[in-house]
Amino acid sequence: MKELGPTLCSPDTTFSSTSRSSLVLKVFSPLARIALFLLLSLPLSRAQTAEKLELEINTEFDEQLPLIAPDGRTLFFSRKRYPMNIGAENKEDIWVSYLDDEGRWGRALNMGFPLNDPQDNFVVSVNPAGNTLYLGNQYRQGDADGISISRRSGRSWSAPKAMPIADFQNDNEQPSYCVGPNERILIMAVERPEGLGGLDLYVSSRLPGDYWGPPRQLGTVVNTPGNESSPFLAADGRTLYFASDGHQGYGKLDMFVSRRLDDSWTSWSTPENLGPAVNTVNNDYNYTIPAAGDFAYFASEDETGQSDLYRLPLPSETRPGPVLLVSGRMIDGETQQPVPGKLKVEPLRPNVPERQLEAGNNGSFQFIVPYGQSVSLFPSTPPGYFPVSDPVEFSAQPVEEEDGNLTEYDLSGSGVQSMAATHPEIAGLLQQLESLDQELTDLGRAEQEKTPYQYEASPVEHRSRRRKENNTELAPLRERFEQIARSPSSGPSGELTEKGADRELADLKEQYRRLHSEPSSSAEPARPEEDHDLTDLKDRYNQYHYSRLPEGFDELEAAVRQELALEMLPSVKKELGLKLYPSVRSDIRSELSATEQEALSGRRIDATEIFSSLERNLPAAEPAPAEWPSESMAGLRREMEEALREEVREELKKTLEPQVREELRQALSYQVKLALEAELRQELEDRIRKEVRAEYQGRPGTPEMAELPEYREIECDILLVPIRQGQIIPLNNIFFDANQTSLKPISFRELDRVREFLQDNPDLVVEVGGHTNSWCSHSFAKELSEGRAQVVAGYFIEQGIDPERLQYRGYGKVQPIASNDTAEGRKKNQRVELKILRFESGGGK
């Protein structure tokens, strides 16, 4: 027995609680064994779990009132009695320490003036971005109660500015304060006449201009006739830690936790004592907790009365709710340089207030999203840019569900893939679908990459030789053209009345009338000056007249042919399509296997969509007709159109036939493969459903319990996209109901932002493009994406945007921007984009 004593007590020997219990039970009586087992089963005390911080922070002087930043990397605290403090010996200065990459706290630094002055100085709260401090007292002579605010610019802090509290009153020498993580709520421990006794907890809401509203009691669930002090509102905005000697505890002041039950700030859960791992028989207060919620930092006095800083792990049941710590930068999409500015954090759920943030000189920002919330970022936009950012979601209920009409089973999931390993029929169908899906994707991309058809008239010399043989109508037209070109109208004496004369011609006519309207004597010869003016005027008119004519008959003919071709192009393509469709359809069917032909026997091929595809490969816009300086020339042009119309039509048909045949072939192949895809998917789904029923028949389902997510840190940059022709702008905050074209109400913020953008840039012509993920069949993806693009474009038209400035197009699922193998990637792929097609007035960059 004596040998065991030193062994058990030796500081060099450690045991787990299990090994200690088993060893002790062997050497003590049964009753002692039970008592010792219960003792060893108790939670560890704070003395056993608390960790004293490094010597870079703790000194022979007093360190107290710690405040940890939400990211857990910056620790503010007050140091008392330090000889180099700005205040008197018994006053406190604010100090700061930063966590290095190895997880150690660096040497603490005095924050200096203006944060430190001759009074007591301490930090009440710090915002998530770390660029705003809320400080104790009002920085006035006399150490007035209340709080002040200081903002950082670069490395400097502004002079603290008092934040007045309406109807503020306090009769206690030890008030304490905490500003919530959204900087809209102030919780304070003050003593007021209407209180329950001693210090009670009150809440104030922020008002415009750095003011706080009148305090309201948190209620009798939290407050007692004793003292409630040192409040700390955790990063989730709902979990409140505070000290109290009015609730049942282990000693004097103990730390408690209570959770807000609604948005009234007066309804709270029954406070829970944090237990012996946190509380002692002495005063325990001023706990501060980072957004991760894993550790609590606090100050504690030893037996000599000296105060140092410690941290200890929080029991899991007393930790706050999980949050996202979102960090990012505003970046110029062209230069990749940071951009300072203001931005709004707007919730994607109802009844949640928006927040205002400010990106620093380096463009950085940081904020917190509690679990259950989702937000969008909307920055102020400099001219010539459009900001793009992803929504931030941290909720079990997504803002937008995944689209998909393929099957109730994830074809790429492990369950279906395992089934395929043991069922050759399913494996074969999966392989066929994968191959077919790739073919459809390639065909869809080829369709989207078509360039508009450009008509090229045959060379002039070739047409001249052919004209002599075939077109006898052009010879007299050529003679008339040359006659008109040689003989402009008889002069500007009033006979030039052709419509559409421009300003230059009107000026010439006015000058001519003025010269000939002046009275002159028949006995007196005309003045040389007048003769000179009249001659000059006639020369200028002739120069004007010839400048309005084509250079020659061949050029005139080429221009007329070009305009006729553009005019007849749609009708000629349609005529060719109707003529060629039967033979193309026969060719396609002859290439199908017997199985494929059988699969298609009961399915209708959409010929309407096939012929619509021919209309998509047309020039974007027709050129404006040439201006003609006289009725004679305009009449000549009309006669030339009639003379050339049939020849140009036949030439077009001959030129276009191979192209139309290929377009029909691609469009028909696409529709045939769509039908095959639908048939294969139906067969695959039937087989999977049958196997699932056989495997799980009679087995009760066991629903999986969703686990609460953990604290996470993510990066979310805002890209300022320059406005350029061809630029594609993702509209990441437009959301639809699953598999529908109906917009979710939260989409109208983004839609209105785009509407304002279009109004501010009236020269832009844009395309609204819709896209889906790979869980949609190709036919459904095309239909859904086009329907959504049409709805968005329609909203802009309803809001007053000129329809001529808007086009829309559905791209289906053939242009993914992320992997379709993950839920996150698929949600990125179901999107709406704005493409800048051109600038109507030639503006832009």
Coordinates of N, CA and C in Angstrom, one line a residue, residues 155-316:
R155 N -3.6 52.3 -40.2 CA -3.1 51.8 -38.9 C -3.5 52.7 -37.8
S156 N -4.2 53.7 -38.1 CA -4.6 54.7 -37.1 C -6.1 54.6 -36.6
W157 N -6.3 54.9 -35.4 CA -7.6 54.9 -34.8 C -8.1 56.3 -34.6
S158 N -9.4 56.5 -34.9 CA -9.9 57.9 -34.7 C -10.1 58.2 -33.2
A159 N -10.2 59.4 -32.9 CA -10.5 59.8 -31.5 C -11.8 59.3 -31.1
P160 N -11.9 58.6 -30.0 CA -13.2 58.1 -29.5 C -14.3 59.1 -29.5
K161 N -15.4 58.7 -30.0 CA -16.6 59.6 -30.0 C -17.7 59.0 -29.1
A162 N -18.2 59.8 -28.2 CA -19.3 59.3 -27.3 C -20.5 58.9 -28.1
M163 N -21.2 57.8 -27.7 CA -22.4 57.3 -28.2 C -23.5 57.5 -27.2
P164 N -24.2 58.6 -27.2 CA -25.2 58.9 -26.2 C -26.3 57.8 -26.2
I165 N -26.8 57.5 -25.0 CA -27.9 56.5 -24.8 C -29.1 57.3 -24.2
A166 N -30.2 57.2 -24.9 CA -31.4 57.9 -24.5 C -31.9 57.4 -23.1
D167 N -32.3 58.3 -22.3 CA -32.8 58.0 -21.0 C -31.8 57.1 -20.2
F168 N -30.5 57.4 -20.3 CA -29.5 56.6 -19.6 C -29.4 57.0 -18.2
Q169 N -29.3 56.0 -17.3 CA -29.2 56.3 -15.9 C -28.5 55.1 -15.3
N170 N -27.6 55.3 -14.4 CA -26.9 54.2 -13.7 C -26.5 54.7 -12.3
D171 N -26.8 53.9 -11.3 CA -26.4 54.2 -9.9 C -25.4 53.2 -9.3
N172 N -24.6 52.6 -10.2 CA -23.7 51.6 -9.8 C -22.3 52.0 -10.3
E173 N -21.2 51.7 -9.5 CA -19.9 52.1 -9.9 C -19.3 51.1 -10.9
Q174 N -19.9 49.9 -11.1 CA -19.3 48.9 -12.0 C -20.3 48.5 -13.1
P175 N -20.7 49.5 -14.0 CA -21.5 49.1 -15.1 C -20.6 48.4 -16.2
S176 N -21.3 47.6 -17.0 CA -20.6 46.9 -18.1 C -21.5 46.9 -19.3
Y177 N -20.8 46.7 -20.5 CA -21.5 46.9 -21.8 C -21.1 45.8 -22.8
C178 N -21.9 45.6 -23.7 CA -21.6 44.7 -24.9 C -22.4 45.1 -26.1
V179 N -21.7 45.3 -27.2 CA -22.4 45.6 -28.5 C -22.4 44.3 -29.3
G180 N -23.6 44.0 -29.8 CA -23.8 42.7 -30.5 C -23.0 42.6 -31.8
P181 N -22.9 41.4 -32.4 CA -22.0 41.3 -33.6 C -22.5 42.0 -34.8
N182 N -23.8 42.3 -34.8 CA -24.3 43.1 -36.0 C -24.3 44.6 -35.7
E183 N -23.8 45.0 -34.6 CA -23.6 46.4 -34.2 C -24.9 47.2 -34.1
R184 N -26.0 46.5 -34.0 CA -27.3 47.2 -33.9 C -27.9 47.1 -32.5
I185 N -27.3 46.3 -31.6 CA -27.8 46.0 -30.3 C -26.8 46.3 -29.2
L186 N -27.2 47.0 -28.1 CA -26.3 47.2 -27.0 C -26.9 46.6 -25.8
I187 N -26.2 45.7 -25.1 CA -26.7 45.1 -23.8 C -25.8 45.7 -22.7
M188 N -26.4 46.2 -21.7 CA -25.7 46.9 -20.6 C -26.1 46.3 -19.2
A189 N -25.2 46.3 -18.3 CA -25.5 46.0 -16.9 C -25.4 47.3 -16.1
V190 N -26.6 47.8 -15.7 CA -26.6 49.1 -15.0 C -27.6 48.9 -13.9
E191 N -27.6 49.9 -12.9 CA -28.5 49.9 -11.8 C -29.4 51.1 -12.0
R192 N -30.7 50.8 -12.1 CA -31.7 51.8 -12.3 C -32.9 51.7 -11.3
P193 N -33.6 52.8 -11.1 CA -34.6 52.7 -10.0 C -35.7 51.7 -10.3
E194 N -36.0 51.4 -11.6 CA -37.1 50.4 -11.9 C -36.6 49.0 -11.9
G195 N -35.3 48.8 -11.6 CA -34.7 47.5 -11.6 C -35.2 46.6 -10.5
L196 N -34.8 45.3 -10.6 CA -35.1 44.3 -9.6 C -34.2 44.3 -8.4
G197 N -33.1 45.0 -8.5 CA -32.2 45.1 -7.4 C -30.7 45.0 -7.9
G198 N -29.8 45.8 -7.5 CA -28.4 45.8 -7.9 C -28.4 46.0 -9.4
L199 N -27.4 45.4 -10.0 CA -27.2 45.5 -11.5 C -28.2 44.6 -12.2
D200 N -28.8 45.1 -13.2 CA -29.7 44.3 -14.1 C -29.3 44.5 -15.5
L201 N -29.7 43.6 -16.4 CA -29.3 43.7 -17.8 C -30.4 44.3 -18.6
Y202 N -30.0 45.3 -19.5 CA -30.9 46.1 -20.3 C -30.4 46.0 -21.7
V203 N -31.3 46.3 -22.7 CA -31.0 46.3 -24.1 C -31.4 47.6 -24.7
S204 N -30.6 48.1 -25.6 CA -30.9 49.3 -26.4 C -30.7 49.0 -27.9
S205 N -31.5 49.6 -28.7 CA -31.3 49.5 -30.2 C -30.6 50.7 -30.7
R206 N -29.8 50.5 -31.8 CA -29.1 51.6 -32.3 C -30.0 52.5 -33.2
L207 N -29.7 53.8 -33.1 CA -30.4 54.8 -33.9 C -29.4 55.4 -34.9
P208 N -29.9 56.1 -35.9 CA -29.0 56.7 -36.9 C -28.1 57.8 -36.2
G209 N -26.9 57.9 -36.7 CA -26.0 58.9 -36.1 C -25.3 58.5 -34.9
D210 N -25.0 57.2 -34.7 CA -24.3 56.7 -33.5 C -24.9 57.1 -32.2
Y211 N -26.2 56.9 -32.1 CA -27.0 57.0 -30.9 C -27.6 55.7 -30.6
W212 N -28.0 55.6 -29.3 CA -28.7 54.4 -28.8 C -30.1 54.8 -28.2
G213 N -31.1 53.9 -28.5 CA -32.4 54.2 -27.9 C -32.5 53.9 -26.4
P214 N -33.6 54.2 -25.8 CA -33.8 54.0 -24.4 C -33.6 52.5 -24.0
P215 N -33.1 52.3 -22.8 CA -32.9 50.9 -22.4 C -34.2 50.2 -22.0
R216 N -34.2 48.9 -22.3 CA -35.4 48.0 -21.9 C -34.9 46.8 -21.1
Q217 N -35.6 46.5 -20.1 CA -35.1 45.3 -19.3 C -35.2 44.0 -20.1
L218 N -34.2 43.1 -19.8 CA -34.3 41.8 -20.5 C -35.4 40.9 -19.9
G219 N -35.9 41.2 -18.8 CA -37.0 40.4 -18.2 C -36.6 39.7 -17.0
T220 N -37.6 39.1 -16.3 CA -37.3 38.5 -15.0 C -36.7 37.1 -15.1
V221 N -36.7 36.5 -16.3 CA -36.1 35.2 -16.4 C -34.6 35.4 -16.3
V222 N -34.0 36.5 -16.8 CA -32.6 36.7 -16.7 C -32.3 37.5 -15.4
N223 N -33.0 38.6 -15.2 CA -32.7 39.5 -14.0 C -33.3 38.9 -12.7
T224 N -32.5 39.2 -11.6 CA -32.9 38.8 -10.3 C -32.8 39.9 -9.3
P225 N -33.2 39.8 -8.1 CA -32.9 40.8 -7.1 C -31.4 41.0 -6.8
G226 N -30.6 40.0 -7.2 CA -29.2 40.1 -7.0 C -28.6 41.0 -8.1
N227 N -27.3 40.6 -8.5 CA -26.6 41.4 -9.5 C -26.4 40.5 -10.8
E228 N -26.7 41.1 -11.9 CA -26.4 40.5 -13.2 C -25.5 41.4 -14.0
S229 N -24.3 41.0 -14.3 CA -23.3 41.9 -14.9 C -22.5 41.2 -16.0
S230 N -21.5 42.0 -16.5 CA -20.6 41.5 -17.6 C -21.2 40.7 -18.7
P231 N -22.2 41.3 -19.4 CA -22.9 40.6 -20.5 C -21.9 40.4 -21.7
F232 N -22.1 39.3 -22.3 CA -21.4 39.0 -23.6 C -22.3 38.3 -24.5
L233 N -22.7 39.0 -25.6 CA -23.6 38.4 -26.6 C -22.7 37.7 -27.7
A234 N -22.9 36.4 -27.8 CA -22.0 35.6 -28.7 C -22.3 36.0 -30.2
A235 N -21.5 35.4 -31.1 CA -21.5 35.8 -32.5 C -22.8 35.3 -33.1
D236 N -23.5 34.4 -32.6 CA -24.8 34.0 -33.2 C -25.9 35.0 -32.9
G237 N -25.7 36.0 -32.1 CA -26.6 37.0 -31.8 C -27.8 36.5 -30.9
R238 N -27.7 35.3 -30.4 CA -28.8 34.7 -29.6 C -28.4 34.2 -28.3
T239 N -27.1 33.9 -28.2 CA -26.6 33.3 -26.9 C -25.9 34.3 -26.1
L240 N -26.5 34.5 -24.8 CA -26.0 35.5 -23.9 C -25.3 34.9 -22.7
Y241 N -24.1 35.3 -22.5 CA -23.3 34.9 -21.3 C -23.3 36.1 -20.4
F242 N -23.5 35.8 -19.1 CA -23.4 36.9 -18.1 C -23.1 36.3 -16.7
A243 N -22.7 37.2 -15.8 CA -22.4 36.8 -14.5 C -23.5 37.2 -13.6
S244 N -23.8 36.4 -12.5 CA -24.9 36.6 -11.6 C -24.6 36.0 -10.3
D245 N -25.0 36.7 -9.2 CA -25.0 36.1 -7.9 C -26.5 35.9 -7.4
G246 N -27.4 36.2 -8.3 CA -28.8 36.0 -8.0 C -29.4 34.7 -8.4
H247 N -28.7 34.0 -9.3 CA -29.1 32.6 -9.7 C -28.3 31.6 -8.9
Q248 N -28.7 30.4 -8.7 CA -28.0 29.4 -7.9 C -26.7 29.1 -8.6
G249 N -25.6 29.2 -7.7 CA -24.3 28.9 -8.3 C -23.4 28.2 -7.3
Y250 N -22.1 28.3 -7.6 CA -21.1 27.6 -6.9 C -20.4 28.5 -5.9
G251 N -20.5 29.8 -6.0 CA -19.8 30.7 -5.1 C -20.5 32.0 -5.2
K252 N -19.7 33.0 -5.4 CA -20.2 34.4 -5.5 C -20.8 34.7 -6.9
L253 N -20.1 35.4 -7.7 CA -20.6 35.6 -9.1 C -20.2 34.4 -9.9
D254 N -21.2 33.8 -10.5 CA -21.0 32.6 -11.5 C -21.4 33.1 -12.9
M255 N -20.8 32.4 -13.9 CA -21.1 32.6 -15.2 C -22.3 31.7 -15.7
F256 N -23.3 32.4 -16.4 CA -24.5 31.7 -16.8 C -24.6 31.9 -18.3
V257 N -25.5 31.1 -18.9 CA -25.8 31.2 -20.3 C -27.3 31.1 -20.5
S258 N -27.9 32.0 -21.4 CA -29.3 32.0 -21.7 C -29.4 32.3 -23.2
R259 N -30.5 31.7 -23.8 CA -30.6 31.9 -25.3 C -31.9 32.6 -25.6
R260 N -31.8 33.6 -26.5 CA -32.9 34.4 -26.9 C -33.9 33.5 -27.7
L261 N -35.2 33.7 -27.3 CA -36.2 32.8 -27.9 C -37.0 33.5 -29.0
D262 N -36.9 34.8 -29.1 CA -37.6 35.4 -30.3 C -36.9 36.8 -30.5
D263 N -37.5 37.6 -31.3 CA -36.8 38.9 -31.6 C -37.2 40.0 -30.7
S264 N -37.9 39.8 -29.6 CA -38.3 40.8 -28.7 C -37.2 41.3 -27.8
W265 N -36.2 40.5 -27.6 CA -35.1 40.7 -26.7 C -35.6 40.7 -25.2
T266 N -36.8 40.3 -24.9 CA -37.3 40.2 -23.6 C -37.7 38.7 -23.2
S267 N -37.6 37.8 -24.2 CA -38.0 36.4 -24.0 C -36.7 35.6 -24.1
W268 N -36.3 34.9 -22.9 CA -35.1 34.2 -22.8 C -35.3 32.8 -22.2
S269 N -34.4 31.9 -22.5 CA -34.5 30.6 -21.9 C -34.0 30.7 -20.4
T270 N -34.4 29.8 -19.6 CA -33.9 29.8 -18.2 C -32.4 29.7 -18.2
P271 N -31.7 30.6 -17.5 CA -30.2 30.6 -17.5 C -29.7 29.3 -16.9
E272 N -28.6 28.8 -17.5 CA -27.9 27.6 -17.1 C -26.5 28.0 -16.5
N273 N -26.2 27.4 -15.4 CA -24.9 27.6 -14.8 C -23.9 26.9 -15.7
L274 N -22.7 27.5 -16.0 CA -21.7 26.9 -16.9 C -21.0 25.7 -16.2
G275 N -21.3 25.5 -14.9 CA -20.7 24.3 -14.3 C -19.4 24.5 -13.6
P276 N -18.9 23.5 -12.9 CA -17.6 23.6 -12.2 C -16.4 23.7 -13.1
A277 N -16.6 23.3 -14.3 CA -15.4 23.5 -15.2 C -15.1 24.9 -15.6
V278 N -16.1 25.8 -15.3 CA -16.0 27.2 -15.5 C -16.0 28.0 -14.2
N279 N -16.9 27.7 -13.3 CA -17.2 28.5 -12.2 C -16.4 28.0 -10.9
T280 N -16.1 28.9 -10.0 CA -15.4 28.6 -8.8 C -16.2 29.2 -7.6
V281 N -15.6 29.1 -6.4 CA -16.2 29.7 -5.2 C -16.0 31.2 -5.2
N282 N -15.1 31.7 -6.0 CA -14.9 33.1 -6.1 C -15.8 33.8 -7.1
N283 N -15.4 35.1 -7.4 CA -16.2 35.8 -8.4 C -15.7 35.4 -9.8
D284 N -16.6 35.0 -10.7 CA -16.3 34.6 -12.1 C -17.1 35.5 -13.0
Y285 N -16.4 36.3 -13.8 CA -17.2 37.2 -14.7 C -16.3 37.7 -15.8
N286 N -16.8 38.5 -16.7 CA -16.1 39.1 -17.9 C -15.5 38.0 -18.8
Y287 N -16.4 37.0 -19.2 CA -15.9 36.0 -20.1 C -16.2 36.6 -21.5
T288 N -15.2 36.3 -22.4 CA -15.3 36.7 -23.8 C -15.0 35.5 -24.7
I289 N -15.8 35.3 -25.8 CA -15.8 34.1 -26.6 C -15.7 34.4 -28.1
P290 N -14.8 33.8 -28.8 CA -14.7 34.1 -30.2 C -15.9 33.4 -31.0
A291 N -15.9 33.8 -32.3 CA -17.1 33.3 -33.1 C -17.1 31.7 -33.1
A292 N -15.9 31.1 -33.0 CA -15.9 29.6 -33.1 C -16.6 29.0 -31.9
G293 N -16.7 29.7 -30.8 CA -17.4 29.3 -29.6 C -16.7 28.2 -28.8
D294 N -15.4 27.9 -29.1 CA -14.7 26.8 -28.5 C -14.1 27.1 -27.2
F295 N -13.6 28.4 -27.0 CA -12.9 28.7 -25.8 C -13.5 30.0 -25.2
A296 N -13.4 30.1 -23.9 CA -13.7 31.4 -23.2 C -12.5 32.0 -22.6
Y297 N -12.3 33.3 -22.8 CA -11.1 34.0 -22.3 C -11.6 34.8 -21.1
F298 N -10.8 34.9 -20.0 CA -11.2 35.6 -18.8 C -10.0 36.0 -18.0
A299 N -10.2 36.8 -17.0 CA -9.2 37.2 -16.1 C -9.5 36.6 -14.7
S300 N -8.5 36.3 -14.0 CA -8.6 35.7 -12.7 C -7.5 36.1 -11.8
E301 N -7.9 36.3 -10.5 CA -6.9 36.7 -9.5 C -6.3 35.5 -8.8
D302 N -5.0 35.5 -8.5 CA -4.5 34.5 -7.6 C -4.6 34.8 -6.2
E303 N -4.0 34.0 -5.3 CA -4.1 34.2 -3.9 C -3.5 35.5 -3.4
T304 N -2.6 36.1 -4.3 CA -1.9 37.4 -3.9 C -2.7 38.6 -4.4
G305 N -3.8 38.3 -5.2 CA -4.6 39.4 -5.7 C -4.2 39.9 -7.1
Q306 N -3.1 39.3 -7.6 CA -2.7 39.7 -9.0 C -3.6 39.1 -10.0
S307 N -3.9 39.9 -11.0 CA -4.9 39.4 -12.1 C -4.1 39.0 -13.4
D308 N -4.4 37.9 -13.9 CA -3.8 37.4 -15.2 C -4.9 36.9 -16.1
L309 N -4.6 36.7 -17.4 CA -5.5 36.2 -18.4 C -5.4 34.7 -18.6
Y310 N -6.6 34.1 -18.8 CA -6.6 32.6 -19.0 C -7.6 32.3 -20.1
R311 N -7.6 31.1 -20.5 CA -8.7 30.6 -21.4 C -9.0 29.2 -21.0
L312 N -10.2 28.7 -21.3 CA -10.6 27.4 -21.0 C -11.6 26.9 -22.0
P313 N -11.7 25.6 -22.3 CA -12.6 25.1 -23.3 C -14.1 25.2 -22.7
L314 N -15.0 25.6 -23.6 CA -16.4 25.6 -23.1 C -17.0 24.2 -23.3
P315 N -17.8 23.8 -22.3 CA -18.5 22.5 -22.5 C -19.4 22.7 -23.8
S316 N -19.6 21.6 -24.5 CA -20.3 21.7 -25.8 C -21.7 22.1 -25.6

